[in-house]
């Protein structure tokens, strides 16, 4: 597995592991050993003497590629990497240069594996900044996530593009994992949901999983639930994609993806009008035993599905109001 793949896999597991949704332990990032600036490979016991020269070298275009790889491999070994990256002169600008430099390769899609690997290493460092309590608000205030949106908006199926989308989703996933209302507000204002919905329908299983996790975390916030349920258009945009995912999961089962989809439905059912609409539009395959065998070993998802069916109830005959989403002015 190349560095982009290792980074993407690591970020996927990290972003989607929480008390309510875990994809298991993150894979070890390949190549964690090796020497740094001093060539001694010592990354334990603080490592500040190794870290600072590496960070400074990020501003040197001739050294940047190697330093990006080195820091991305060892990022979990440096507890203070995020604030040092943010507060070191020119470092964030250098990372943004890496990101914008591949914009011309997005359309027409000419992104190479080498270019994808390099920018994914830069994104791995930005994820550190997004995850750290000291730098997260600064990261948002500078609107750094917007630089990733062009990557999320791509549709090319090649591996370099898939790793790029997955790694970008990992940064957003790390943000929403923090359960910060400011993060949710920012993502809603910048229209992250349509980007996630697109990936939930067309991405790889890993990308779908992280994108669904992001939507789930937005819905779990009261502001996010109110936003999605404020208009019929928003509700049906989300529920239609979830329904399509359920149809695909019947053909290609994935318990970890199903877990996030069911949790999204369950959270939507907390809204009164969404609950009425779900009574009619909830897929029949969730009501019968279609996924019974898949869920035998996952008590959590079985519990969520049972709660969902209990709350939503059986489908009724269509009436004038039956199954129609008619939100109140407050979106409740």
Short mmCIF file of C-alpha atoms in Angstrom, two decimals:
data_model
loop_
_atom_site.label_atom_id
_atom_site.label_comp_id
_atom_site.label_asym_id
_atom_site.label_seq_id
_atom_site.Cartn_x
_atom_site.Cartn_y
_atom_site.Cartn_z
CA UNK A 1 0.00 0.00 0.00
CA UNK A 2 1.44 3.39 -0.95
CA UNK A 3 1.63 6.39 1.36
CA UNK A 4 -1.63 7.91 0.13
CA UNK A 5 -3.47 4.67 0.77
CA UNK A 6 -2.00 4.29 4.24
CA UNK A 7 -2.87 7.89 5.09
CA UNK A 8 -6.41 7.55 3.77
CA UNK A 9 -7.03 4.28 5.61
CA UNK A 10 -5.63 5.68 8.85
CA UNK A 11 -7.73 8.83 8.60
CA UNK A 12 -10.87 6.88 7.77
CA UNK A 13 -10.60 4.77 10.89
CA UNK A 14 -9.65 7.75 13.05
CA UNK A 15 -12.43 9.96 11.75
CA UNK A 16 -15.21 7.40 12.16
CA UNK A 17 -14.24 5.87 15.51
CA UNK A 18 -16.37 7.20 18.36
CA UNK A 19 -18.40 5.95 21.29
CA UNK A 20 -21.36 5.34 18.99
CA UNK A 21 -19.64 4.36 15.74
CA UNK A 22 -16.37 2.51 15.44
CA UNK A 23 -14.72 0.97 12.42
CA UNK A 24 -12.12 -0.75 14.54
CA UNK A 25 -8.53 0.20 15.29
CA UNK A 26 -6.81 2.34 12.68
CA UNK A 27 -4.26 0.55 10.53
CA UNK A 28 -0.64 1.33 11.25
CA UNK A 29 0.74 3.98 8.93
CA UNK A 30 3.35 2.34 6.77
CA UNK A 31 6.96 3.34 7.18
CA UNK A 32 6.82 4.76 10.69
CA UNK A 33 10.53 4.16 11.24
CA UNK A 34 13.52 5.73 9.58
CA UNK A 35 15.57 8.76 10.37
CA UNK A 36 14.48 12.38 10.42
CA UNK A 37 16.70 15.39 9.97
CA UNK A 38 19.37 13.86 12.16
CA UNK A 39 18.94 10.40 10.62
CA UNK A 40 18.55 8.70 13.99
CA UNK A 41 14.88 7.73 13.69
CA UNK A 42 14.25 8.75 17.31
CA UNK A 43 10.67 10.03 17.51
CA UNK A 44 9.96 9.21 21.15
CA UNK A 45 10.58 11.22 24.25
CA UNK A 46 9.42 14.55 22.84
CA UNK A 47 11.47 14.75 19.63
CA UNK A 48 11.34 18.55 19.49
CA UNK A 49 14.90 18.74 18.20
CA UNK A 50 13.79 16.62 15.26
CA UNK A 51 10.39 18.24 14.74
CA UNK A 52 11.31 21.93 14.51
CA UNK A 53 13.86 21.59 11.68
CA UNK A 54 11.40 19.44 9.72
CA UNK A 55 8.61 22.00 10.05
CA UNK A 56 10.90 24.84 9.01
CA UNK A 57 11.92 22.87 5.91
CA UNK A 58 8.29 22.82 4.72
CA UNK A 59 8.77 26.35 3.42
CA UNK A 60 11.62 25.22 1.17
CA UNK A 61 10.11 23.97 -2.13
CA UNK A 62 13.16 21.81 -2.81
CA UNK A 63 12.86 19.94 0.50
CA UNK A 64 9.08 20.01 0.93
CA UNK A 65 8.11 16.70 -0.68
CA UNK A 66 10.43 14.63 1.49
CA UNK A 67 9.49 16.55 4.63
CA UNK A 68 5.77 16.10 3.92
CA UNK A 69 6.29 12.36 3.73
CA UNK A 70 8.41 12.28 6.88
CA UNK A 71 6.00 14.35 8.96
CA UNK A 72 2.92 12.51 7.74
CA UNK A 73 4.49 9.20 8.78
CA UNK A 74 5.43 10.47 12.22
CA UNK A 75 2.58 12.90 12.90
CA UNK A 76 1.17 10.84 15.77
CA UNK A 77 4.56 10.84 17.51
CA UNK A 78 4.57 14.63 17.97
CA UNK A 79 1.92 15.79 20.44
CA UNK A 80 2.52 19.47 19.66
CA UNK A 81 2.73 19.12 15.89
CA UNK A 82 -0.52 21.01 15.21
CA UNK A 83 0.26 24.26 17.08
CA UNK A 84 3.84 24.22 15.80
CA UNK A 85 2.62 23.82 12.22
CA UNK A 86 0.10 26.62 12.65
CA UNK A 87 2.35 29.13 14.37
CA UNK A 88 5.52 28.56 12.35
CA UNK A 89 5.89 31.31 9.75
CA UNK A 90 4.93 30.23 6.25
CA UNK A 91 4.06 26.62 7.09
CA UNK A 92 0.29 26.73 6.54
CA UNK A 93 0.81 28.75 3.38
CA UNK A 94 3.17 26.02 2.14
CA UNK A 95 0.54 23.35 2.81
CA UNK A 96 -2.09 25.39 0.96
CA UNK A 97 0.32 25.79 -1.95
CA UNK A 98 0.47 22.01 -2.17
CA UNK A 99 -3.32 21.84 -2.30
CA UNK A 100 -3.98 24.54 -4.89
CA UNK A 101 -1.11 23.34 -7.08
CA UNK A 102 -3.14 20.31 -8.18
CA UNK A 103 -6.39 22.17 -8.92
CA UNK A 104 -5.54 22.27 -12.65
CA UNK A 105 -5.27 18.45 -12.58
CA UNK A 106 -8.86 18.00 -11.39
CA UNK A 107 -10.59 18.92 -14.65
CA UNK A 108 -9.88 17.38 -17.02
CA UNK A 109 -8.87 14.57 -14.63
CA UNK A 110 -5.12 14.16 -15.05
CA UNK A 111 -4.08 13.62 -11.43
CA UNK A 112 -1.21 11.15 -11.10
CA UNK A 113 -0.55 8.78 -8.22
CA UNK A 114 2.59 10.73 -7.33
CA UNK A 115 0.77 14.06 -7.17
CA UNK A 116 -2.07 12.49 -5.18
CA UNK A 117 0.34 10.96 -2.66
CA UNK A 118 2.08 14.28 -2.16
CA UNK A 119 -1.05 16.31 -1.53
CA UNK A 120 -2.47 13.56 0.71
CA UNK A 121 0.60 13.93 2.92
CA UNK A 122 -0.12 17.66 3.16
CA UNK A 123 -3.76 16.90 4.00
CA UNK A 124 -2.62 14.53 6.75
CA UNK A 125 -0.82 17.43 8.42
CA UNK A 126 -3.88 19.66 8.03
CA UNK A 127 -5.92 16.97 9.75
CA UNK A 128 -3.61 17.29 12.75
CA UNK A 129 -4.38 21.02 12.84
CA UNK A 130 -8.12 20.36 12.45
CA UNK A 131 -8.12 17.83 15.31
CA UNK A 132 -6.14 19.81 17.88
CA UNK A 133 -8.12 21.81 20.45
CA UNK A 134 -5.70 24.76 20.27
CA UNK A 135 -5.79 25.13 16.49
CA UNK A 136 -9.26 23.89 15.46
CA UNK A 137 -11.01 27.27 15.81
CA UNK A 138 -8.14 28.99 14.00
CA UNK A 139 -8.40 26.39 11.24
CA UNK A 140 -12.10 27.18 10.83
CA UNK A 141 -11.68 30.96 11.09
CA UNK A 142 -9.22 30.82 8.20
CA UNK A 143 -11.78 28.81 6.18
CA UNK A 144 -9.16 26.17 5.43
CA UNK A 145 -11.76 23.41 4.78
CA UNK A 146 -12.97 25.31 1.72
CA UNK A 147 -9.68 24.49 0.01
CA UNK A 148 -10.66 20.81 0.20
CA UNK A 149 -14.12 21.17 -1.34
CA UNK A 150 -12.88 21.04 -4.97
CA UNK A 151 -11.42 17.61 -4.16
CA UNK A 152 -14.75 16.42 -2.74
CA UNK A 153 -16.52 17.67 -5.85
CA UNK A 154 -14.55 15.41 -8.20
CA UNK A 155 -16.14 12.33 -9.75
CA UNK A 156 -13.21 10.54 -11.44
CA UNK A 157 -13.02 6.92 -10.32
CA UNK A 158 -9.26 6.39 -10.63
CA UNK A 159 -7.31 5.46 -7.51
CA UNK A 160 -5.45 8.80 -7.21
CA UNK A 161 -8.77 10.67 -7.13
CA UNK A 162 -10.36 8.20 -4.75
CA UNK A 163 -7.48 8.55 -2.27
CA UNK A 164 -7.66 12.32 -2.59
CA UNK A 165 -11.39 12.37 -1.79
CA UNK A 166 -10.96 9.89 1.04
CA UNK A 167 -8.12 11.83 2.66
CA UNK A 168 -10.05 15.11 2.31
CA UNK A 169 -13.07 13.47 3.93
CA UNK A 170 -10.76 12.37 6.73
CA UNK A 171 -10.00 16.02 7.52
CA UNK A 172 -13.70 16.92 7.65
CA UNK A 173 -14.42 13.76 9.63
CA UNK A 174 -11.80 14.74 12.19
CA UNK A 175 -13.53 18.11 12.56
CA UNK A 176 -17.03 16.73 13.17
CA UNK A 177 -15.69 14.13 15.57
CA UNK A 178 -14.97 16.95 18.03
CA UNK A 179 -18.72 17.64 18.60
CA UNK A 180 -18.17 21.38 18.24
CA UNK A 181 -21.20 23.54 17.35
CA UNK A 182 -18.95 26.02 15.55
CA UNK A 183 -17.77 23.22 13.28
CA UNK A 184 -21.35 22.21 12.45
CA UNK A 185 -22.34 25.81 11.74
CA UNK A 186 -19.36 26.29 9.45
CA UNK A 187 -20.03 23.10 7.51
CA UNK A 188 -23.72 23.89 7.09
CA UNK A 189 -23.01 27.43 5.91
CA UNK A 190 -20.49 26.15 3.37
CA UNK A 191 -22.83 23.48 1.96
CA UNK A 192 -20.91 20.36 2.92
CA UNK A 193 -24.02 18.15 2.92
CA UNK A 194 -24.57 18.13 -0.88
CA UNK A 195 -20.91 17.18 -1.37
CA UNK A 196 -21.24 14.33 1.13
CA UNK A 197 -24.51 13.12 -0.40
CA UNK A 198 -22.87 12.86 -3.79
CA UNK A 199 -20.02 10.76 -2.40
CA UNK A 200 -22.49 8.62 -0.42
CA UNK A 201 -24.02 7.57 -3.74
CA UNK A 202 -21.00 7.32 -6.01
CA UNK A 203 -17.87 6.82 -3.89
CA UNK A 204 -15.99 3.72 -2.80
CA UNK A 205 -17.17 1.92 0.32
CA UNK A 206 -14.58 3.72 2.46
CA UNK A 207 -15.49 7.14 1.07
CA UNK A 208 -19.19 6.41 1.48
CA UNK A 209 -18.57 5.38 5.08
CA UNK A 210 -16.73 8.57 6.03
CA UNK A 211 -19.17 10.81 4.12
CA UNK A 212 -22.12 9.14 5.87
CA UNK A 213 -20.35 9.51 9.21
CA UNK A 214 -20.01 13.26 8.55
CA UNK A 215 -23.73 13.58 7.75
CA UNK A 216 -24.52 11.51 10.84
CA UNK A 217 -22.50 13.80 13.10
CA UNK A 218 -24.18 16.86 11.58
CA UNK A 219 -27.61 15.33 12.20
CA UNK A 220 -26.70 14.46 15.80
CA UNK A 221 -26.25 18.17 16.45
CA UNK A 222 -29.54 19.98 17.11
CA UNK A 223 -28.62 22.73 14.65
CA UNK A 224 -27.82 20.15 12.00
CA UNK A 225 -31.07 18.23 12.48
CA UNK A 226 -33.10 21.44 12.34
CA UNK A 227 -31.27 22.49 9.18
CA UNK A 228 -31.93 19.24 7.33
CA UNK A 229 -35.57 19.13 8.44
CA UNK A 230 -36.28 22.83 7.80
CA UNK A 231 -37.55 22.22 4.25
CA UNK A 232 -38.98 19.23 2.37
CA UNK A 233 -36.24 19.61 -0.24
CA UNK A 234 -33.45 19.16 2.29
CA UNK A 235 -35.13 16.25 4.04
CA UNK A 236 -35.87 14.37 0.85
CA UNK A 237 -32.38 15.04 -0.53
CA UNK A 238 -30.94 13.22 2.50
CA UNK A 239 -33.59 10.49 2.81
CA UNK A 240 -33.48 9.67 -0.91
CA UNK A 241 -29.72 9.11 -0.80
CA UNK A 242 -30.08 6.99 2.34
CA UNK A 243 -32.79 4.93 0.60
CA UNK A 244 -30.55 4.43 -2.43
CA UNK A 245 -27.72 3.31 -0.17
CA UNK A 246 -29.96 0.73 1.48
CA UNK A 247 -30.84 -0.64 -1.95
CA UNK A 248 -27.15 -0.96 -2.84
CA UNK A 249 -26.32 -2.51 0.54
CA UNK A 250 -28.70 -5.36 -0.26
CA UNK A 251 -26.43 -6.24 -3.18
CA UNK A 252 -23.10 -5.39 -1.52
CA UNK A 253 -23.46 -5.75 2.27
CA UNK A 254 -21.27 -3.66 4.58
CA UNK A 255 -22.15 -3.65 8.26
CA UNK A 256 -19.96 -0.64 9.05
CA UNK A 257 -21.68 1.42 6.34
CA UNK A 258 -25.13 0.14 7.29
CA UNK A 259 -24.42 1.21 10.87
CA UNK A 260 -24.05 4.86 9.89
CA UNK A 261 -27.05 4.78 7.55
CA UNK A 262 -29.33 3.34 10.25
CA UNK A 263 -28.05 5.91 12.76
CA UNK A 264 -28.91 8.70 10.30
CA UNK A 265 -32.46 7.37 9.94
CA UNK A 266 -32.82 7.04 13.70
CA UNK A 267 -31.69 10.61 14.26
CA UNK A 268 -34.05 11.91 11.55
CA UNK A 269 -36.90 10.19 13.38
CA UNK A 270 -36.32 12.53 16.33
CA UNK A 271 -37.92 15.26 14.21
CA UNK A 272 -41.73 15.02 14.32
CA UNK A 273 -42.38 15.76 10.65
CA UNK A 274 -39.47 13.68 9.47
CA UNK A 275 -40.89 10.80 11.51
CA UNK A 276 -44.23 11.09 9.72
CA UNK A 277 -42.49 11.09 6.34
CA UNK A 278 -40.29 8.13 7.29
CA UNK A 279 -43.39 6.11 8.09
CA UNK A 280 -43.99 5.98 4.33
CA UNK A 281 -40.52 6.30 2.80
CA UNK A 282 -38.44 4.03 5.07
CA UNK A 283 -37.22 1.14 2.87
CA UNK A 284 -39.09 -2.12 3.34
CA UNK A 285 -35.76 -3.96 3.51
CA UNK A 286 -35.17 -2.29 6.88
CA UNK A 287 -38.59 -3.44 8.08
CA UNK A 288 -38.23 -7.09 7.09
CA UNK A 289 -35.34 -9.48 7.77
CA UNK A 290 -33.25 -8.54 4.73
CA UNK A 291 -30.25 -7.51 6.85
CA UNK A 292 -30.88 -9.98 9.67
CA UNK A 293 -27.92 -12.22 8.89
CA UNK A 294 -25.57 -9.25 8.48
CA UNK A 295 -26.53 -7.81 11.87
CA UNK A 296 -26.33 -11.02 13.90
CA UNK A 297 -22.98 -10.00 15.38
CA UNK A 298 -23.64 -6.27 15.77
CA UNK A 299 -25.79 -5.61 18.81
CA UNK A 300 -25.54 -1.83 18.43
CA UNK A 301 -27.00 -1.66 14.92
CA UNK A 302 -29.72 -4.17 15.81
CA UNK A 303 -30.67 -1.97 18.76
CA UNK A 304 -30.76 1.19 16.62
CA UNK A 305 -32.84 -0.52 13.95
CA UNK A 306 -35.27 -1.82 16.56
CA UNK A 307 -35.62 1.68 18.02
CA UNK A 308 -36.14 3.15 14.56
CA UNK A 309 -38.91 0.70 13.66
CA UNK A 310 -40.56 1.23 17.04
CA UNK A 311 -40.56 5.02 16.64
CA UNK A 312 -41.57 5.13 12.98
CA UNK A 313 -44.18 2.40 13.15
CA UNK A 314 -45.78 0.49 10.32
CA UNK A 315 -46.49 2.20 6.99
CA UNK A 316 -50.05 3.45 6.58
CA UNK A 317 -52.35 3.91 3.63
CA UNK A 318 -51.54 7.14 1.79
CA UNK A 319 -53.86 10.00 2.67
CA UNK A 320 -53.78 13.68 1.83
CA UNK A 321 -51.16 14.24 4.52
CA UNK A 322 -49.74 10.71 4.74
CA UNK A 323 -46.00 10.61 4.17
CA UNK A 324 -45.82 14.27 3.26
CA UNK A 325 -43.08 16.33 4.86
CA UNK A 326 -44.64 19.59 6.06
CA UNK A 327 -42.11 21.38 8.26
CA UNK A 328 -43.14 24.02 10.74
CA UNK A 329 -41.55 27.44 10.56
CA UNK A 330 -39.12 26.48 13.32
CA UNK A 331 -38.19 23.29 11.50
CA UNK A 332 -39.22 21.11 14.45
#
